[in-house]
PDB file of C-alpha atoms in Angstrom:
ATOM      1  CA  MET A 153       7.334 -32.386  32.503  1.00 87.00           C
ATOM      2  CA  LYS A 154       4.047 -32.521  30.168  1.00 89.00           C
ATOM      3  CA  ILE A 155       2.562 -29.799  29.055  1.00 91.00           C
ATOM      4  CA  VAL A 156      -0.643 -29.069  27.550  1.00 93.00           C
ATOM      5  CA  LEU A 157      -1.892 -27.143  24.769  1.00 92.00           C
ATOM      6  CA  ALA A 158      -5.155 -25.603  25.134  1.00 92.00           C
ATOM      7  CA  SER A 159      -6.081 -25.746  21.030  1.00 85.00           C
ATOM      8  CA  ARG A 160      -6.970 -28.032  18.238  1.00 82.00           C
ATOM      9  CA  ASN A 161      -5.858 -24.866  16.048  1.00 78.00           C
ATOM     10  CA  ALA A 162      -2.987 -27.007  13.834  1.00 78.00           C
ATOM     11  CA  HIS A 163      -1.072 -23.842  12.846  1.00 76.00           C
ATOM     12  CA  LYS A 164      -1.279 -21.987  16.691  1.00 76.00           C
ATOM     13  CA  ILE A 165      -0.351 -25.339  18.131  1.00 79.00           C
ATOM     14  CA  LYS A 166       2.575 -25.367  15.557  1.00 79.00           C
ATOM     15  CA  GLU A 167       3.693 -22.211  16.501  1.00 76.00           C
ATOM     16  CA  LEU A 168       3.313 -22.513  20.275  1.00 77.00           C
ATOM     17  CA  TYR A 169       5.328 -26.096  20.139  1.00 79.00           C
ATOM     18  CA  ALA A 170       8.166 -23.767  18.080  1.00 81.00           C
ATOM     19  CA  PHE A 171       8.599 -21.460  20.693  1.00 82.00           C
ATOM     20  CA  ILE A 172       7.933 -24.029  24.267  1.00 82.00           C
ATOM     21  CA  SER A 173      10.398 -26.813  22.831  1.00 80.00           C
ATOM     22  CA  PRO A 174      13.562 -25.642  22.813  1.00 83.00           C
ATOM     23  CA  ILE A 175      12.919 -24.675  26.493  1.00 80.00           C
ATOM     24  CA  ASP A 176      13.663 -27.798  27.974  1.00 81.00           C
ATOM     25  CA  PRO A 177      14.077 -31.141  25.330  1.00 79.00           C
ATOM     26  CA  SER A 178      12.576 -33.392  28.579  1.00 82.00           C
ATOM     27  CA  ILE A 179       9.018 -31.571  27.702  1.00 85.00           C
ATOM     28  CA  GLU A 180       6.563 -33.194  26.346  1.00 86.00           C
ATOM     29  CA  ILE A 181       4.121 -30.896  24.545  1.00 86.00           C
ATOM     30  CA  LEU A 182       0.708 -32.307  23.980  1.00 89.00           C
ATOM     31  CA  SER A 183      -2.690 -31.411  22.477  1.00 90.00           C
ATOM     32  CA  LEU A 184      -6.184 -31.346  24.459  1.00 92.00           C
ATOM     33  CA  ASP A 185      -6.795 -34.373  21.393  1.00 91.00           C
ATOM     34  CA  ASP A 186      -4.216 -36.077  23.409  1.00 90.00           C
ATOM     35  CA  ILE A 187      -5.445 -35.902  26.610  1.00 92.00           C
ATOM     36  CA  GLY A 188      -8.666 -37.162  25.546  1.00 90.00           C
ATOM     37  CA  PHE A 189     -10.438 -33.681  26.180  1.00 90.00           C
ATOM     38  CA  VAL A 190     -13.794 -33.507  24.277  1.00 87.00           C
ATOM     39  CA  GLY A 191     -15.450 -31.104  23.373  1.00 85.00           C
ATOM     40  CA  ASP A 192     -15.053 -27.261  23.509  1.00 86.00           C
ATOM     41  CA  ILE A 193     -14.221 -25.059  25.736  1.00 89.00           C
ATOM     42  CA  GLU A 194     -16.697 -22.351  25.814  1.00 88.00           C
ATOM     43  CA  GLU A 195     -14.144 -18.685  25.359  1.00 88.00           C
ATOM     44  CA  ASP A 196     -17.045 -16.544  27.016  1.00 90.00           C
ATOM     45  CA  GLY A 197     -14.334 -13.812  28.341  1.00 92.00           C
ATOM     46  CA  THR A 198     -14.287  -9.944  27.111  1.00 94.00           C
ATOM     47  CA  THR A 199     -10.565  -9.957  26.853  1.00 96.00           C
ATOM     48  CA  PHE A 200      -7.638 -11.505  25.894  1.00 97.00           C
ATOM     49  CA  GLU A 201      -6.178 -11.899  28.971  1.00 97.00           C
ATOM     50  CA  GLU A 202      -9.871 -13.637  30.240  1.00 97.00           C
ATOM     51  CA  ASN A 203     -10.392 -16.218  27.630  1.00 96.00           C
ATOM     52  CA  ALA A 204      -6.524 -17.245  27.422  1.00 97.00           C
ATOM     53  CA  LEU A 205      -7.001 -17.891  31.484  1.00 97.00           C
ATOM     54  CA  ILE A 206     -10.807 -19.649  30.709  1.00 97.00           C
ATOM     55  CA  LYS A 207      -8.662 -22.298  28.285  1.00 96.00           C
ATOM     56  CA  ALA A 208      -5.419 -22.609  30.421  1.00 96.00           C
ATOM     57  CA  LYS A 209      -7.387 -23.341  33.596  1.00 96.00           C
ATOM     58  CA  ALA A 210      -9.611 -26.344  31.632  1.00 95.00           C
ATOM     59  CA  VAL A 211      -6.224 -28.195  31.429  1.00 95.00           C
ATOM     60  CA  ALA A 212      -4.939 -27.390  34.195  1.00 96.00           C
ATOM     61  CA  ALA A 213      -8.213 -28.968  36.085  1.00 95.00           C
ATOM     62  CA  MET A 214      -7.487 -32.344  34.462  1.00 94.00           C
ATOM     63  CA  GLY A 215      -4.305 -32.245  35.848  1.00 95.00           C
ATOM     64  CA  TYR A 216      -2.060 -30.341  33.264  1.00 95.00           C
ATOM     65  CA  ILE A 217      -0.295 -27.895  32.960  1.00 95.00           C
ATOM     66  CA  GLY A 218      -2.068 -26.073  30.851  1.00 95.00           C
ATOM     67  CA  ILE A 219      -0.790 -23.315  28.576  1.00 95.00           C
ATOM     68  CA  ALA A 220      -3.536 -21.437  26.110  1.00 94.00           C
ATOM     69  CA  ASP A 221      -3.326 -18.328  23.563  1.00 92.00           C
ATOM     70  CA  ASP A 222      -5.750 -16.266  23.198  1.00 94.00           C
ATOM     71  CA  SER A 223      -5.030 -13.881  20.036  1.00 94.00           C
ATOM     72  CA  GLY A 224      -6.739 -11.561  17.395  1.00 96.00           C
ATOM     73  CA  LEU A 225      -6.267  -8.701  15.310  1.00 98.00           C
ATOM     74  CA  ALA A 226      -7.331  -5.330  16.981  1.00 98.00           C
ATOM     75  CA  VAL A 227      -7.864  -2.348  14.072  1.00 98.00           C
ATOM     76  CA  ASP A 228      -7.635   1.465  15.312  1.00 98.00           C
ATOM     77  CA  ALA A 229     -10.769   2.443  12.861  1.00 98.00           C
ATOM     78  CA  LEU A 230     -12.717   0.076  14.075  1.00 98.00           C
ATOM     79  CA  ASN A 231     -12.056   0.994  17.981  1.00 97.00           C
ATOM     80  CA  GLY A 232     -10.052  -2.120  18.485  1.00 97.00           C
ATOM     81  CA  ALA A 233     -12.437  -4.790  16.333  1.00 97.00           C
ATOM     82  CA  PRO A 234     -12.737  -7.556  15.781  1.00 97.00           C
ATOM     83  CA  GLY A 235     -10.563  -8.278  19.051  1.00 97.00           C
ATOM     84  CA  VAL A 236     -11.786 -11.176  20.854  1.00 96.00           C
ATOM     85  CA  TYR A 237     -14.490 -11.989  18.151  1.00 95.00           C
ATOM     86  CA  SER A 238     -11.216 -12.341  15.675  1.00 96.00           C
ATOM     87  CA  ALA A 239     -11.764 -16.276  14.821  1.00 92.00           C
ATOM     88  CA  ARG A 240     -16.102 -15.234  14.181  1.00 92.00           C
ATOM     89  CA  TYR A 241     -15.856 -11.990  13.035  1.00 95.00           C
ATOM     90  CA  SER A 242     -17.850 -13.032  10.047  1.00 94.00           C
ATOM     91  CA  GLY A 243     -20.638 -15.205  12.189  1.00 90.00           C
ATOM     92  CA  GLU A 244     -18.117 -18.114  11.605  1.00 78.00           C
ATOM     93  CA  HIS A 245     -16.469 -19.726  13.049  1.00 79.00           C
ATOM     94  CA  GLY A 246     -12.374 -19.992  12.031  1.00 76.00           C
ATOM     95  CA  ASP A 247     -13.852 -18.735   8.020  1.00 91.00           C
ATOM     96  CA  ASP A 248     -10.653 -16.930   6.891  1.00 94.00           C
ATOM     97  CA  HIS A 249     -11.363 -15.691   3.705  1.00 95.00           C
ATOM     98  CA  LYS A 250     -15.279 -14.336   5.303  1.00 96.00           C
ATOM     99  CA  ASN A 251     -13.574 -12.770   8.074  1.00 97.00           C
ATOM    100  CA  ASN A 252     -11.226 -11.320   5.903  1.00 97.00           C
ATOM    101  CA  MET A 253     -13.975  -9.668   3.367  1.00 97.00           C
ATOM    102  CA  LEU A 254     -16.040  -8.507   6.059  1.00 97.00           C
ATOM    103  CA  LEU A 255     -12.789  -6.624   7.966  1.00 98.00           C
ATOM    104  CA  LEU A 256     -12.365  -5.107   4.513  1.00 98.00           C
ATOM    105  CA  GLU A 257     -15.852  -4.469   3.314  1.00 97.00           C
ATOM    106  CA  ASN A 258     -15.949  -2.511   7.334  1.00 98.00           C
ATOM    107  CA  ILE A 259     -12.815  -0.612   6.692  1.00 98.00           C
ATOM    108  CA  LYS A 260     -13.104  -0.078   2.466  1.00 96.00           C
ATOM    109  CA  HIS A 261     -13.829   4.481   3.590  1.00 96.00           C
ATOM    110  CA  VAL A 262     -10.980   4.361   5.735  1.00 97.00           C
ATOM    111  CA  PRO A 263      -7.568   6.122   4.353  1.00 97.00           C
ATOM    112  CA  ASP A 264      -4.104   4.091   4.077  1.00 96.00           C
ATOM    113  CA  GLU A 265      -2.649   6.314   6.736  1.00 96.00           C
ATOM    114  CA  ALA A 266      -5.190   5.508   9.502  1.00 98.00           C
ATOM    115  CA  ARG A 267      -5.704   1.652   8.792  1.00 98.00           C
ATOM    116  CA  THR A 268      -3.476   0.994  11.649  1.00 98.00           C
ATOM    117  CA  ALA A 269      -3.667  -2.230  13.475  1.00 98.00           C
ATOM    118  CA  GLN A 270      -2.074  -4.328  16.274  1.00 98.00           C
ATOM    119  CA  PHE A 271      -1.834  -8.518  16.423  1.00 98.00           C
ATOM    120  CA  VAL A 272      -2.357  -9.250  19.889  1.00 98.00           C
ATOM    121  CA  SER A 273      -1.505 -12.236  22.140  1.00 96.00           C
ATOM    122  CA  VAL A 274      -1.791 -13.612  25.124  1.00 97.00           C
ATOM    123  CA  ILE A 275      -0.183 -16.273  26.863  1.00 96.00           C
ATOM    124  CA  ALA A 276      -1.748 -18.287  29.682  1.00 97.00           C
ATOM    125  CA  CYS A 277      -0.560 -20.786  31.808  1.00 97.00           C
ATOM    126  CA  ALA A 278      -2.329 -22.410  34.589  1.00 97.00           C
ATOM    127  CA  PHE A 279      -0.958 -25.061  37.277  1.00 96.00           C
ATOM    128  CA  PRO A 280      -2.807 -28.392  38.533  1.00 95.00           C
ATOM    129  CA  ASP A 281      -4.083 -27.683  42.330  1.00 90.00           C
ATOM    130  CA  ASN A 282      -3.292 -24.111  41.774  1.00 87.00           C
ATOM    131  CA  ALA A 283       0.512 -25.086  43.151  1.00 85.00           C
ATOM    132  CA  HIS A 284       1.638 -21.716  41.191  1.00 93.00           C
ATOM    133  CA  GLU A 285      -0.161 -18.572  40.492  1.00 94.00           C
ATOM    134  CA  PRO A 286      -1.267 -18.318  36.447  1.00 96.00           C
ATOM    135  CA  ILE A 287       1.253 -16.811  34.600  1.00 97.00           C
ATOM    136  CA  VAL A 288      -0.599 -14.327  32.036  1.00 98.00           C
ATOM    137  CA  CYS A 289       1.698 -12.630  29.399  1.00 98.00           C
ATOM    138  CA  ARG A 290       0.713 -10.342  26.497  1.00 98.00           C
ATOM    139  CA  GLY A 291       2.759  -9.584  23.307  1.00 97.00           C
ATOM    140  CA  GLU A 292       1.785  -7.482  20.400  1.00 98.00           C
ATOM    141  CA  CYS A 293       3.042  -6.375  16.968  1.00 98.00           C
ATOM    142  CA  PRO A 294       1.658  -3.109  15.107  1.00 98.00           C
ATOM    143  CA  GLY A 295       1.121  -3.085  11.448  1.00 98.00           C
ATOM    144  CA  THR A 296      -1.138  -1.858   9.021  1.00 98.00           C
ATOM    145  CA  ILE A 297      -4.029  -3.466   7.231  1.00 98.00           C
ATOM    146  CA  LEU A 298      -4.303  -3.625   3.162  1.00 98.00           C
ATOM    147  CA  HIS A 299      -6.707  -2.931   0.563  1.00 97.00           C
ATOM    148  CA  ALA A 300      -5.978  -6.808  -0.767  1.00 96.00           C
ATOM    149  CA  TYR A 301      -4.174 -10.138  -0.361  1.00 97.00           C
ATOM    150  CA  ARG A 302      -0.813 -10.187   0.063  1.00 97.00           C
ATOM    151  CA  GLY A 303       1.774 -13.764   0.278  1.00 96.00           C
ATOM    152  CA  ASN A 304       0.539 -17.521   0.927  1.00 94.00           C
ATOM    153  CA  GLY A 305       1.178 -18.559   3.944  1.00 91.00           C
ATOM    154  CA  GLY A 306       0.678 -18.010   6.867  1.00 86.00           C
ATOM    155  CA  PHE A 307      -3.410 -18.253   8.287  1.00 90.00           C
ATOM    156  CA  GLY A 308      -6.293 -15.879  10.088  1.00 94.00           C
ATOM    157  CA  TYR A 309      -5.744 -12.009   9.036  1.00 97.00           C
ATOM    158  CA  ASP A 310      -1.929 -12.586   7.631  1.00 97.00           C
ATOM    159  CA  PRO A 311      -2.573 -11.717   4.130  1.00 97.00           C
ATOM    160  CA  LEU A 312      -3.756  -8.308   5.021  1.00 98.00           C
ATOM    161  CA  PHE A 313      -1.493  -7.291   7.461  1.00 98.00           C
ATOM    162  CA  TYR A 314       1.326  -5.492   6.653  1.00 98.00           C
ATOM    163  CA  TYR A 315       4.774  -5.178   8.734  1.00 98.00           C
ATOM    164  CA  ALA A 316       6.490  -2.156   7.243  1.00 97.00           C
ATOM    165  CA  PRO A 317      10.326  -3.366   8.653  1.00 97.00           C
ATOM    166  CA  PHE A 318       9.958  -6.294   6.726  1.00 97.00           C
ATOM    167  CA  ASP A 319       8.295  -4.636   4.155  1.00 98.00           C
ATOM    168  CA  LYS A 320       6.253  -8.139   4.463  1.00 98.00           C
ATOM    169  CA  THR A 321       2.323  -9.183   5.347  1.00 98.00           C
ATOM    170  CA  TYR A 322       2.850 -12.019   7.917  1.00 97.00           C
ATOM    171  CA  ALA A 323       1.828 -14.049   5.149  1.00 97.00           C
ATOM    172  CA  GLU A 324       4.909 -13.617   3.119  1.00 98.00           C
ATOM    173  CA  MET A 325       7.048 -13.871   5.869  1.00 97.00           C
ATOM    174  CA  ALA A 326       8.828 -17.458   6.450  1.00 95.00           C
ATOM    175  CA  PRO A 327       7.598 -18.723   9.624  1.00 88.00           C
ATOM    176  CA  GLU A 328      11.424 -18.533  10.775  1.00 89.00           C
ATOM    177  CA  GLU A 329      10.653 -14.469  10.363  1.00 94.00           C
ATOM    178  CA  LYS A 330       7.534 -14.416  11.834  1.00 92.00           C
ATOM    179  CA  ASN A 331       8.535 -15.976  15.098  1.00 89.00           C
ATOM    180  CA  GLN A 332      11.311 -13.119  15.261  1.00 91.00           C
ATOM    181  CA  ILE A 333       8.939 -10.588  15.613  1.00 95.00           C
ATOM    182  CA  SER A 334       5.260 -11.180  15.708  1.00 94.00           C
ATOM    183  CA  HIS A 335       2.754 -10.412  18.735  1.00 95.00           C
ATOM    184  CA  ARG A 336       2.820 -14.472  20.296  1.00 91.00           C
ATOM    185  CA  ALA A 337       6.522 -14.237  19.802  1.00 91.00           C
ATOM    186  CA  ASN A 338       7.076 -11.307  21.774  1.00 95.00           C
ATOM    187  CA  ALA A 339       4.228 -12.937  24.251  1.00 95.00           C
ATOM    188  CA  MET A 340       6.264 -16.157  24.298  1.00 92.00           C
ATOM    189  CA  ALA A 341       9.394 -14.408  25.288  1.00 93.00           C
ATOM    190  CA  LYS A 342       7.187 -13.280  28.132  1.00 96.00           C
ATOM    191  CA  PHE A 343       6.141 -15.620  29.167  1.00 94.00           C
ATOM    192  CA  ILE A 344       9.505 -18.373  28.828  1.00 91.00           C
ATOM    193  CA  ALA A 345      11.149 -16.170  31.005  1.00 93.00           C
ATOM    194  CA  ALA A 346       8.057 -16.293  34.169  1.00 94.00           C
ATOM    195  CA  PHE A 347       7.885 -19.918  33.737  1.00 92.00           C
ATOM    196  CA  LYS A 348      12.133 -20.351  34.284  1.00 89.00           C
ATOM    197  CA  GLU A 349      11.494 -18.345  36.959  1.00 92.00           C
ATOM    198  CA  ILE A 350       9.152 -20.986  38.306  1.00 91.00           C
ATOM    199  CA  PHE A 351      11.031 -24.150  37.242  1.00 86.00           C
ATOM    200  CA  PRO A 352      14.703 -22.308  37.292  1.00 83.00           C
ATOM    201  CA  THR A 353      16.245 -25.946  36.371  1.00 77.00           C
ATOM    202  CA  LEU A 354      15.360 -26.061  33.100  1.00 69.00           C
TER     203      LEU A 354
END
């Protein structure tokens, strides 16, 4: 079985691979580049669910099982922003530092007790020829936005996202720690259960 991760984000592919590869050693996990997908997939949905499905279906249209993640940070004091615009919050797609600086600027007057947020991940899976109904699973992880960076690991908003039970930011966690509690871990656990219902022999 071949599964294509609908992403070119190396960090995201690495995390998704870590979750999917243990399902069955015979599964071959590919990226968009591996299947010769040219150009970008236009993510014009208004929710994480819509964008994840758009990406998964783009892969399924090429004859592969497509798995996509759409994820981001939802800050309560900003009414859920940056949300689906997390990767391009500052206007430049994928500029983590600018995104973080804009976030800090926008909540600089928010008191500590109100700097709550959730990381959200939606995993979608689409099948060629609509052989099965798409799978859509959502996971969240609660946290707090700090005033300054802590930690050198992770990516995106990880250095600002503090997870109280571990007394660490995402960026201070080892990958194994993050993969225990993260929004993506929660979504993937639901996805794997749903995927195994369709393919019980895995």
